[in-house]
Amino acid sequence: MNGEFNLLDEPWLPVRYIDGKVDHLGLLEAFRRSLQIKAIAETAPTSLVAEYRLLLAILHRALTRALPEGWKNRDRARWYDKGLPVEAVIDYLEHWRDRFWLFHPRHPFMQVAVLAEASETRDKLKPWTQIALGHAVGGAALVFDHSVDAKPIPISPASALSHLLGFLQFTPGGLVKVLRTADNSGPLADTAAVIPLGHSLAQTLALCLHGPNRDDLPAWERAPLTLSEISAAPSLATGPNDRYTRQSRAVLLQKDPDGCVRHLRFAAGQALEEDQNAPDPMVCYRMGSGRLVRLGFHEDRALWRDLPALVPNPASTSVPPAVMEYAATLHVERAAYDSTYQPVLVAGLACDPKKKAKLLRWRSESVALPLKLIEDPERAQYLRDLVERAETLFDECRSLVMDMLAETMPEPGHRETRSRAQDLFKTGPFPAVYFATAERALPEVLRLLAIDEYANANDHWCMALRRSALAAWNDTLTGLGRSVRTLRAEARVLQRFLGALAKHVPLQDTSTTVQEE
């Protein structure tokens, strides 16, 4: 019954120290050095988020074991300033050491041992790329991935673990064909997860730590999953620990004699049923087409356009993630600011909106939000107003630019011409130039909001949006050329375009012309 590759001791977790050095550590050393570690150094956004969630689940259960009465915000503030109660975490991990073997006949970490005996999976090995969200598998070949299922490239147990953790959290719903024809998605599928960051790993964990809940067990504290459990109907999560370690697919890694991983067994997992009354702590919601939708990554949408979803909103047109509230209450409790900003990591995976099983891209972005905006809903309203102004101006400019594009074509009033103009606008320079140019002004706007200079922030943003719209307009004209038809189309729309600028982003100096910009 001996296991191999214990996560407590083996150096598998990539970390970056405060001095910039990158290393790999086991869980024991990661917590012991949590004050010297700047952040997890994982490069795949899905695995990065999953590894933070794993550490949070471990910390929560360790504190639950050491502090039967629970903990308060003042305790989190103390751990933020002085370090985590590492001895309690070490004691917890040693208590559950036998559940942290990556390879084990009964309790392989975050895996389903019964797959080795079940008739449906016993003799059916799949390549490890089955759980690698950034690699090709089956017929879904990627441009830069030349691996083939028949002869998978060997990887280390540490790499296999990293892929496994990210896959279980972000796997999209869809066909499985083993035990069930289809299965639900993972907790963070098609989602941009939000993680407030501290100056050290210890501070990050203190910022994101959820409240006491003795009944919320992680996967390793539960009995091994059975075939009936992974074949059962979706179930609600008992809390964040369950979400952070949900075995959304049944996986069993196969260790070869040379110590590498090439194959695994795979089946449907313990499906998660979403509860609108208990959303994921790292998920925020923004207003979509008439309803609230999860914040995700989209090819044509920059992250800063959704910043209002990260701050309090009494109007309920967006719902910030609970981790932002955890961070805000910790800073309020400390009442001694060593910074006016809260760095935030937003990372995740985007799926095709029509084919959820088709993965499109993953991204990882960082932004520093003023603490005053995440603590005070009234101050946060300023940020919402500024971003909304950018969207309103863009919507009006879009209509005007499409009018101009239609005027450059035969039969400008025809419905098909309008449709062609819409397609040209989407693929043209205006959207990208407008939002990219505006984004360059955002750090200064946030700085002004952080020091309560709201009037200056408004003026700076108005000037930035005006400059963005003019730059996008000129780039659009450059692409059209200077034909007689183009000049005529520009003349018909120009005054309305300048009127839109005067309406939404008025400036004291109105002498600026399109050509001068």
Coordinates of C-alpha atoms in Angstrom, one line a residue:
M1 CA 0.0 0.0 0.0
N2 CA 3.0 2.3 -0.3
G3 CA 2.6 5.4 -2.4
E4 CA 4.9 7.3 -4.7
F5 CA 5.5 11.1 -5.2
N6 CA 4.2 12.7 -2.1
L7 CA 3.1 16.3 -2.7
L8 CA 4.3 17.3 0.8
D9 CA 7.9 16.6 0.0
E10 CA 8.4 16.4 -3.8
P11 CA 9.4 19.8 -5.4
W12 CA 6.4 20.2 -7.8
L13 CA 4.9 23.6 -7.0
P14 CA 6.6 26.5 -9.0
V15 CA 7.2 29.6 -6.9
R16 CA 8.9 32.9 -7.4
Y17 CA 10.7 34.4 -4.5
I18 CA 10.6 38.1 -3.7
D19 CA 14.1 38.5 -5.1
G20 CA 12.9 37.1 -8.4
K21 CA 14.4 33.6 -8.1
V22 CA 12.1 30.7 -9.4
D23 CA 12.1 27.4 -7.7
H24 CA 9.9 24.3 -7.2
L25 CA 8.8 23.3 -3.7
G26 CA 6.7 20.7 -1.9
L27 CA 3.7 21.8 0.1
L28 CA 5.5 21.8 3.4
E29 CA 8.3 24.1 2.2
A30 CA 5.8 26.3 0.3
F31 CA 4.0 27.1 3.5
R32 CA 7.2 27.4 5.6
R33 CA 8.5 29.9 3.1
S34 CA 5.2 31.7 2.3
L35 CA 6.6 35.0 3.6
Q36 CA 9.6 34.8 1.3
I37 CA 7.6 33.7 -1.8
K38 CA 6.2 36.4 -3.9
A39 CA 3.7 34.3 -5.9
I40 CA 3.1 31.0 -7.6
A41 CA 5.2 30.9 -10.8
E42 CA 3.0 28.7 -12.9
T43 CA 2.8 29.8 -16.5
A44 CA -0.5 28.2 -17.5
P45 CA -3.3 30.4 -16.3
T46 CA -5.6 27.4 -15.6
S47 CA -3.1 25.6 -13.5
L48 CA -2.1 28.9 -11.8
V49 CA -5.6 29.5 -10.5
A50 CA -6.1 25.9 -9.5
E51 CA -2.8 25.8 -7.5
Y52 CA -3.9 28.9 -5.5
R53 CA -7.2 27.3 -4.9
L54 CA -5.5 24.1 -3.6
L55 CA -3.4 26.1 -1.2
L56 CA -6.5 28.0 0.1
A57 CA -8.3 24.7 0.7
I58 CA -5.4 23.3 2.6
L59 CA -5.1 26.5 4.7
H60 CA -8.8 26.6 5.5
R61 CA -8.9 23.0 6.7
A62 CA -5.7 23.4 8.7
L63 CA -7.2 26.4 10.5
T64 CA -10.5 24.6 11.0
R65 CA -8.6 21.8 12.7
A66 CA -6.4 24.2 14.8
L67 CA -9.1 26.7 15.7
P68 CA -12.4 25.0 16.6
E69 CA -14.0 28.3 17.4
G70 CA -13.2 29.7 13.9
W71 CA -11.4 32.9 13.0
K72 CA -12.3 36.6 12.5
N73 CA -11.2 39.3 10.1
R74 CA -8.7 40.5 12.8
D75 CA -7.1 37.1 12.7
R76 CA -6.7 37.3 8.9
A77 CA -5.3 40.8 9.3
R78 CA -2.7 39.5 11.7
W79 CA -1.7 36.7 9.4
Y80 CA -1.4 39.2 6.6
D81 CA 1.0 41.3 8.6
K82 CA 3.0 38.7 10.5
G83 CA 2.6 35.5 8.6
L84 CA 0.4 32.5 8.5
P85 CA 0.1 30.0 11.4
V86 CA 2.5 27.7 9.6
E87 CA 2.8 25.1 12.4
A88 CA -0.9 24.5 12.2
V89 CA -0.7 23.9 8.5
I90 CA 2.3 21.6 8.8
D91 CA 0.5 19.6 11.5
Y92 CA -2.6 19.3 9.3
L93 CA -0.6 18.2 6.2
E94 CA 1.3 15.6 8.2
H95 CA -2.0 14.3 9.6
W96 CA -3.3 13.7 6.1
R97 CA 0.1 12.7 4.6
D98 CA -1.2 9.4 3.2
R99 CA -3.8 11.3 1.1
F100 CA -1.2 13.4 -0.8
W101 CA 0.5 10.5 -2.7
L102 CA 0.2 11.2 -6.5
F103 CA 0.5 7.5 -7.1
H104 CA -1.3 5.2 -4.6
P105 CA -3.4 2.1 -5.0
R106 CA -6.4 3.4 -2.9
H107 CA -5.9 7.2 -2.4
P108 CA -4.1 8.7 -5.4
F109 CA -4.3 12.5 -5.0
M110 CA -7.3 14.1 -6.8
Q111 CA -7.8 10.9 -8.8
V112 CA -10.2 7.9 -8.9
A113 CA -8.5 4.6 -8.0
V114 CA -11.5 2.5 -9.0
L115 CA -10.8 3.2 -12.7
A116 CA -8.0 0.7 -12.6
E117 CA -10.5 -2.1 -11.9
A118 CA -13.7 -0.9 -13.7
S119 CA -14.4 -2.8 -16.9
E120 CA -15.2 0.4 -18.7
T121 CA -11.8 1.9 -18.1
R122 CA -9.4 -0.9 -17.0
D123 CA -8.0 -1.6 -20.4
K124 CA -8.6 1.8 -22.0
L125 CA -5.6 4.1 -21.7
K126 CA -5.6 7.6 -23.1
P127 CA -2.7 9.9 -23.7
W128 CA -2.0 12.4 -20.9
T129 CA -2.9 15.2 -23.3
Q130 CA -6.5 14.3 -22.5
I131 CA -6.2 16.5 -19.4
A132 CA -3.9 19.1 -20.9
L133 CA -6.0 22.1 -21.9
G134 CA -3.2 23.6 -24.0
H135 CA -2.5 20.5 -26.0
A136 CA -4.1 18.6 -28.9
V137 CA -6.1 15.4 -28.2
G138 CA -8.1 13.3 -30.6
G139 CA -9.1 15.2 -33.7
A140 CA -8.7 18.7 -32.1
A141 CA -5.2 19.3 -33.4
L142 CA -3.6 22.7 -32.7
V143 CA -1.3 24.6 -35.0
F144 CA 1.8 24.4 -32.8
D145 CA 1.2 21.0 -31.2
H146 CA 2.6 18.0 -33.1
S147 CA 1.9 15.4 -30.5
V148 CA -0.1 12.3 -31.5
D149 CA -2.3 10.1 -29.3
A150 CA -0.5 6.9 -30.3
K151 CA 2.9 8.0 -29.0
P152 CA 2.5 10.7 -26.4
I153 CA 5.6 12.6 -25.2
P154 CA 6.5 11.6 -21.7
I155 CA 6.1 14.2 -18.9
S156 CA 7.2 14.3 -15.3
P157 CA 4.8 13.6 -12.4
A158 CA 5.0 17.2 -11.4
S159 CA 3.9 18.4 -14.9
A160 CA 1.1 15.8 -14.9
L161 CA -0.1 17.1 -11.5
S162 CA -0.1 20.7 -12.8
H163 CA -2.2 19.7 -15.8
L164 CA -4.6 17.7 -13.7
L165 CA -5.3 20.5 -11.2
G166 CA -6.0 23.0 -14.0
F167 CA -8.1 20.5 -16.0
L168 CA -10.4 19.6 -13.1
Q169 CA -11.2 23.3 -12.5
F170 CA -11.6 24.5 -16.1
T171 CA -12.7 21.5 -18.1
P172 CA -15.7 22.5 -20.3
G173 CA -18.9 20.5 -20.4
G174 CA -19.5 18.1 -23.2
L175 CA -19.0 14.5 -24.4
V176 CA -17.2 12.1 -22.2
K177 CA -18.5 8.7 -23.5
V178 CA -17.3 6.8 -20.4
L179 CA -19.9 6.0 -17.7
R180 CA -21.9 9.0 -19.0
T181 CA -22.4 10.3 -22.6
A182 CA -21.8 13.9 -21.4
D183 CA -20.8 15.6 -18.2
N184 CA -21.0 19.1 -16.6
S185 CA -18.2 21.5 -16.8
G186 CA -15.7 22.2 -14.1
P187 CA -16.2 25.0 -11.5
L188 CA -14.4 27.6 -13.6
A189 CA -15.1 26.6 -17.2
D190 CA -15.2 29.6 -19.6
T191 CA -14.5 31.9 -16.7
A192 CA -12.0 34.6 -15.8
A193 CA -11.2 33.9 -12.1
V194 CA -10.3 36.8 -9.8
I195 CA -7.5 36.6 -7.2
P196 CA -6.4 39.6 -5.0
L197 CA -2.7 39.4 -4.6
G198 CA -0.5 40.4 -1.7
H199 CA 3.2 41.2 -1.5
S200 CA 3.9 37.6 -0.5
L201 CA 2.2 34.2 -0.9
A202 CA 1.2 34.4 2.8
Q203 CA -0.5 37.8 2.2
T204 CA -2.3 36.5 -0.9
L205 CA -3.7 33.5 1.0
A206 CA -4.8 35.7 3.9
L207 CA -6.6 38.1 1.4
C208 CA -8.5 35.2 -0.3
L209 CA -9.3 33.0 2.7
H210 CA -13.0 32.2 3.0
G211 CA -14.8 32.0 6.3
P212 CA -15.1 29.1 8.7
N213 CA -17.2 26.1 7.6
R214 CA -16.5 22.8 9.3
D215 CA -18.7 20.7 6.9
D216 CA -16.9 21.9 3.8
L217 CA -14.5 19.0 3.0
P218 CA -11.8 18.9 0.2
A219 CA -11.5 15.9 -2.0
W220 CA -8.7 14.2 0.1
E221 CA -10.7 14.2 3.3
R222 CA -13.5 12.3 1.6
A223 CA -13.9 8.6 1.0
P224 CA -12.6 7.5 -2.4
L225 CA -15.1 8.1 -5.2
T226 CA -17.0 5.0 -6.4
L227 CA -18.4 4.2 -9.8
S228 CA -21.9 4.9 -8.6
E229 CA -20.8 8.3 -7.3
I230 CA -19.2 9.4 -10.5
S231 CA -22.2 8.1 -12.4
A232 CA -24.7 9.9 -10.2
A233 CA -26.5 13.2 -11.0
P234 CA -24.7 16.5 -10.4
S235 CA -24.5 17.6 -6.8
L236 CA -24.2 21.0 -5.1
A237 CA -20.9 22.0 -3.6
T238 CA -20.7 22.0 0.2
G239 CA -18.6 25.2 0.0
P240 CA -15.4 26.7 -1.4
N241 CA -13.2 23.8 -0.4
D242 CA -15.4 21.4 -2.3
R243 CA -15.4 23.7 -5.3
Y244 CA -11.6 24.2 -5.2
T245 CA -11.0 20.4 -5.2
R246 CA -14.0 19.1 -7.1
Q247 CA -13.1 16.0 -9.2
S248 CA -15.2 17.1 -12.1
R249 CA -13.7 14.3 -14.2
A250 CA -12.5 10.9 -13.1
V251 CA -8.8 10.6 -13.9
L252 CA -6.1 8.0 -12.9
L253 CA -2.5 8.7 -14.0
Q254 CA -0.4 5.8 -15.2
K255 CA 3.2 5.9 -14.0
D256 CA 5.6 4.1 -16.3
P257 CA 8.7 2.2 -15.1
D258 CA 11.0 5.2 -16.0
G259 CA 9.0 7.4 -13.6
C260 CA 7.3 9.4 -16.4
V261 CA 3.6 9.8 -17.3
R262 CA 2.4 9.0 -20.8
H263 CA -1.1 7.6 -20.3
L264 CA -4.1 7.8 -18.0
R265 CA -7.5 6.4 -17.4
F266 CA -10.4 8.7 -17.9
A267 CA -14.2 8.9 -17.3
A268 CA -17.0 11.2 -16.2
G269 CA -16.5 12.7 -12.8
Q270 CA -18.4 14.0 -9.8
A271 CA -20.5 16.6 -11.7
L272 CA -21.1 20.0 -10.1
E273 CA -24.5 21.6 -10.0
E274 CA -24.4 25.3 -9.8
D275 CA -26.2 27.2 -7.0
Q276 CA -27.1 30.8 -7.8
N277 CA -27.3 31.5 -4.1
A278 CA -23.7 30.2 -3.5
P279 CA -21.5 31.4 -6.4
D280 CA -17.9 30.6 -6.7
P281 CA -15.8 33.0 -4.5
M282 CA -13.5 33.9 -7.4
V283 CA -16.2 34.5 -10.0
C284 CA -17.8 37.8 -10.7
Y285 CA -20.8 38.6 -12.9
R286 CA -21.5 41.5 -15.3
M287 CA -24.6 42.5 -17.2
G288 CA -24.8 40.6 -20.5
S289 CA -27.7 40.6 -22.9
G290 CA -30.4 41.5 -20.3
R291 CA -29.0 39.2 -17.6
L292 CA -26.0 38.7 -15.4
V293 CA -23.3 36.5 -16.9
R294 CA -20.0 35.2 -15.6
L295 CA -17.0 37.4 -16.4
G296 CA -14.9 35.7 -19.1
F297 CA -12.3 36.5 -21.7
H298 CA -13.5 37.5 -25.1
E299 CA -11.4 38.1 -28.2
D300 CA -12.9 41.6 -28.9
R301 CA -13.2 42.8 -25.3
A302 CA -10.4 44.2 -23.1
L303 CA -10.4 43.3 -19.4
W304 CA -10.5 47.0 -18.3
R305 CA -14.0 47.3 -19.8
D306 CA -15.2 45.0 -17.1
L307 CA -13.4 46.5 -14.1
P308 CA -16.7 47.8 -12.6
A309 CA -17.7 44.2 -12.1
L310 CA -14.8 43.8 -9.6
V311 CA -16.1 46.6 -7.2
P312 CA -19.2 46.9 -5.1
N313 CA -22.4 47.8 -7.0
P314 CA -25.6 48.5 -5.0
A315 CA -27.6 48.6 -8.3
S316 CA -26.9 44.9 -8.8
T317 CA -26.0 45.4 -12.4
S318 CA -22.9 43.5 -11.6
V319 CA -21.8 41.2 -8.8
P320 CA -18.1 41.3 -7.6
P321 CA -16.4 38.1 -6.5
A322 CA -16.5 37.3 -2.8
V323 CA -12.7 37.3 -2.7
M324 CA -12.7 41.0 -3.4
E325 CA -15.0 41.4 -0.3
Y326 CA -12.6 39.3 1.7
A327 CA -9.7 41.6 0.7
A328 CA -11.7 44.7 1.4
T329 CA -12.7 43.6 4.9
L330 CA -9.1 42.6 5.7
H331 CA -7.8 46.1 4.7
V332 CA -10.5 47.8 6.7
E333 CA -9.6 45.7 9.8
R334 CA -5.9 46.6 9.4
A335 CA -6.7 50.4 9.2
A336 CA -3.0 51.0 8.4
Y337 CA -2.4 51.1 4.7
D338 CA 1.0 50.3 3.3
S339 CA -0.4 50.8 -0.2
T340 CA -3.3 52.6 -1.8
Y341 CA -3.8 49.9 -4.3
Q342 CA -5.0 46.2 -4.3
P343 CA -3.3 44.2 -7.1
V344 CA -5.6 41.7 -8.7
L345 CA -4.9 38.7 -10.9
V346 CA -7.6 37.8 -13.5
A347 CA -6.8 34.5 -15.2
G348 CA -8.8 31.8 -17.0
L349 CA -9.9 30.0 -20.1
A350 CA -12.4 31.0 -22.8
C351 CA -14.6 28.6 -24.7
D352 CA -16.5 29.0 -28.0
P353 CA -20.0 30.4 -27.0
K354 CA -21.7 28.0 -29.5
K355 CA -19.5 25.0 -28.8
K356 CA -18.6 25.0 -25.2
A357 CA -16.2 22.0 -25.6
K358 CA -14.1 24.0 -28.0
L359 CA -11.4 25.9 -26.2
L360 CA -10.4 29.3 -27.8
R361 CA -7.8 31.0 -25.6
W362 CA -6.5 31.4 -22.1
R363 CA -5.3 34.7 -20.6
S364 CA -3.8 36.1 -17.5
E365 CA -3.9 39.8 -16.7
S366 CA -3.1 42.0 -13.7
V367 CA -4.6 45.3 -12.6
A368 CA -4.1 47.5 -9.5
L369 CA -7.4 48.8 -8.1
P370 CA -7.5 51.7 -5.6
L371 CA -8.5 50.3 -2.2
K372 CA -11.1 53.0 -1.8
L373 CA -12.9 51.7 -4.8
I374 CA -13.2 48.1 -3.5
E375 CA -14.2 49.3 0.0
D376 CA -16.7 52.1 -0.7
P377 CA -19.7 51.5 -3.2
E378 CA -20.2 55.3 -3.6
R379 CA -16.6 55.8 -4.6
A380 CA -16.8 52.8 -6.9
Q381 CA -19.6 54.5 -8.7
Y382 CA -17.1 56.9 -10.2
L383 CA -15.2 54.1 -11.9
R384 CA -18.5 52.7 -13.3
D385 CA -19.5 56.1 -14.6
L386 CA -16.1 56.5 -16.4
V387 CA -16.2 53.1 -18.0
E388 CA -19.8 53.5 -19.0
R389 CA -19.0 56.8 -20.7
A390 CA -16.3 55.0 -22.8
E391 CA -18.9 52.4 -23.8
T392 CA -21.6 55.0 -24.6
L393 CA -19.3 57.0 -26.8
F394 CA -18.1 53.9 -28.6
D395 CA -21.7 52.8 -29.3
E396 CA -22.5 56.1 -30.9
C397 CA -19.3 56.2 -32.8
R398 CA -19.9 52.7 -34.1
S399 CA -23.2 53.8 -35.6
L400 CA -21.7 56.8 -37.2
V401 CA -18.7 55.0 -38.6
M402 CA -20.9 52.3 -40.1
D403 CA -23.0 55.1 -41.7
M404 CA -19.7 56.4 -43.3
L405 CA -18.7 52.9 -44.4
A406 CA -22.1 52.3 -46.0
E407 CA -21.8 55.7 -47.8
T408 CA -18.6 54.4 -49.5
M409 CA -20.5 51.6 -51.2
P410 CA -23.2 51.4 -53.9
E411 CA -26.7 51.6 -52.6
P412 CA -25.8 52.8 -49.1
G413 CA -29.4 52.6 -47.9
H414 CA -29.8 48.9 -48.7
R415 CA -30.0 46.4 -45.9
E416 CA -27.3 44.2 -47.3
T417 CA -25.0 47.2 -47.6
R418 CA -25.6 48.0 -43.9
S419 CA -24.7 44.4 -43.0
R420 CA -21.5 44.7 -45.0
A421 CA -20.6 47.9 -43.3
Q422 CA -21.2 46.2 -39.9
D423 CA -18.8 43.4 -40.9
L424 CA -16.2 46.0 -42.1
F425 CA -16.5 47.9 -38.8
K426 CA -15.9 44.7 -36.7
T427 CA -12.8 43.7 -38.7
G428 CA -11.5 47.3 -39.2
P429 CA -9.2 49.3 -37.0
F430 CA -11.8 51.4 -35.1
P431 CA -12.7 49.1 -32.1
A432 CA -9.1 48.0 -31.5
V433 CA -7.6 51.5 -31.8
Y434 CA -10.3 53.1 -29.7
F435 CA -10.1 50.8 -26.7
A436 CA -6.3 50.3 -26.8
T437 CA -5.7 54.0 -26.9
A438 CA -8.1 54.6 -24.1
E439 CA -6.5 51.9 -22.0
R440 CA -3.2 53.8 -21.9
A441 CA -4.9 56.5 -19.8
L442 CA -6.4 54.1 -17.3
P443 CA -3.5 53.9 -14.8
E444 CA -3.5 57.7 -14.4
V445 CA -7.3 57.8 -14.0
L446 CA -7.1 55.1 -11.2
R447 CA -4.3 57.1 -9.5
L448 CA -6.4 60.2 -9.5
L449 CA -9.4 58.3 -8.1
A450 CA -7.2 56.8 -5.4
I451 CA -6.3 60.3 -4.1
D452 CA -9.9 61.6 -4.4
E453 CA -9.2 63.9 -7.4
Y454 CA -12.5 62.9 -9.1
A455 CA -12.8 66.1 -11.2
N456 CA -9.2 65.7 -12.6
A457 CA -9.9 62.0 -13.2
N458 CA -13.0 62.9 -15.2
D459 CA -11.2 65.6 -17.2
H460 CA -8.2 63.2 -18.0
W461 CA -10.6 60.4 -19.0
C462 CA -12.6 62.8 -21.3
M463 CA -9.5 63.9 -23.0
A464 CA -8.3 60.3 -23.4
L465 CA -11.6 59.1 -24.9
R466 CA -11.7 62.1 -27.3
R467 CA -8.1 61.3 -28.4
S468 CA -9.0 57.6 -28.7
A469 CA -12.1 58.3 -30.9
L470 CA -10.2 60.7 -33.1
A471 CA -7.3 58.3 -33.6
A472 CA -9.7 55.4 -34.4
W473 CA -11.6 57.7 -36.9
N474 CA -8.4 58.7 -38.7
D475 CA -7.1 55.1 -38.9
T476 CA -10.4 54.1 -40.4
L477 CA -10.2 56.8 -43.0
T478 CA -6.6 55.8 -43.8
G479 CA -7.8 52.3 -44.5
L480 CA -10.5 53.6 -46.9
G481 CA -8.1 55.8 -48.9
R482 CA -8.8 59.3 -50.2
S483 CA -11.1 58.6 -53.1
V484 CA -13.9 61.0 -54.0
R485 CA -16.5 58.5 -52.6
T486 CA -14.6 58.3 -49.3
L487 CA -14.3 62.1 -49.0
R488 CA -18.0 62.5 -49.7
A489 CA -18.9 59.9 -47.1
E490 CA -16.6 61.6 -44.5
A491 CA -18.2 65.0 -45.2
R492 CA -21.7 63.6 -44.6
V493 CA -20.9 62.1 -41.2
L494 CA -18.1 64.2 -39.8
Q495 CA -20.2 66.9 -38.1
R496 CA -22.3 64.3 -36.4
F497 CA -19.1 62.5 -35.2
L498 CA -17.7 65.8 -33.8
G499 CA -21.1 66.4 -32.2
A500 CA -20.9 63.1 -30.4
L501 CA -17.5 64.0 -29.0
A502 CA -18.8 67.4 -27.8
K503 CA -21.8 65.6 -26.2
H504 CA -20.0 62.8 -24.4
V505 CA -16.4 64.1 -23.9
P506 CA -16.7 67.9 -23.9
L507 CA -13.4 69.9 -23.6
Q508 CA -12.8 73.6 -22.9
D509 CA -10.6 73.8 -25.9
T510 CA -12.9 72.8 -28.8
S511 CA -10.5 73.9 -31.6
T512 CA -9.1 70.5 -32.1
T513 CA -9.9 69.0 -35.5
V514 CA -9.8 65.5 -36.8
Q515 CA -6.8 66.3 -39.0
E516 CA -4.8 67.8 -36.1
E517 CA -5.2 64.6 -34.1

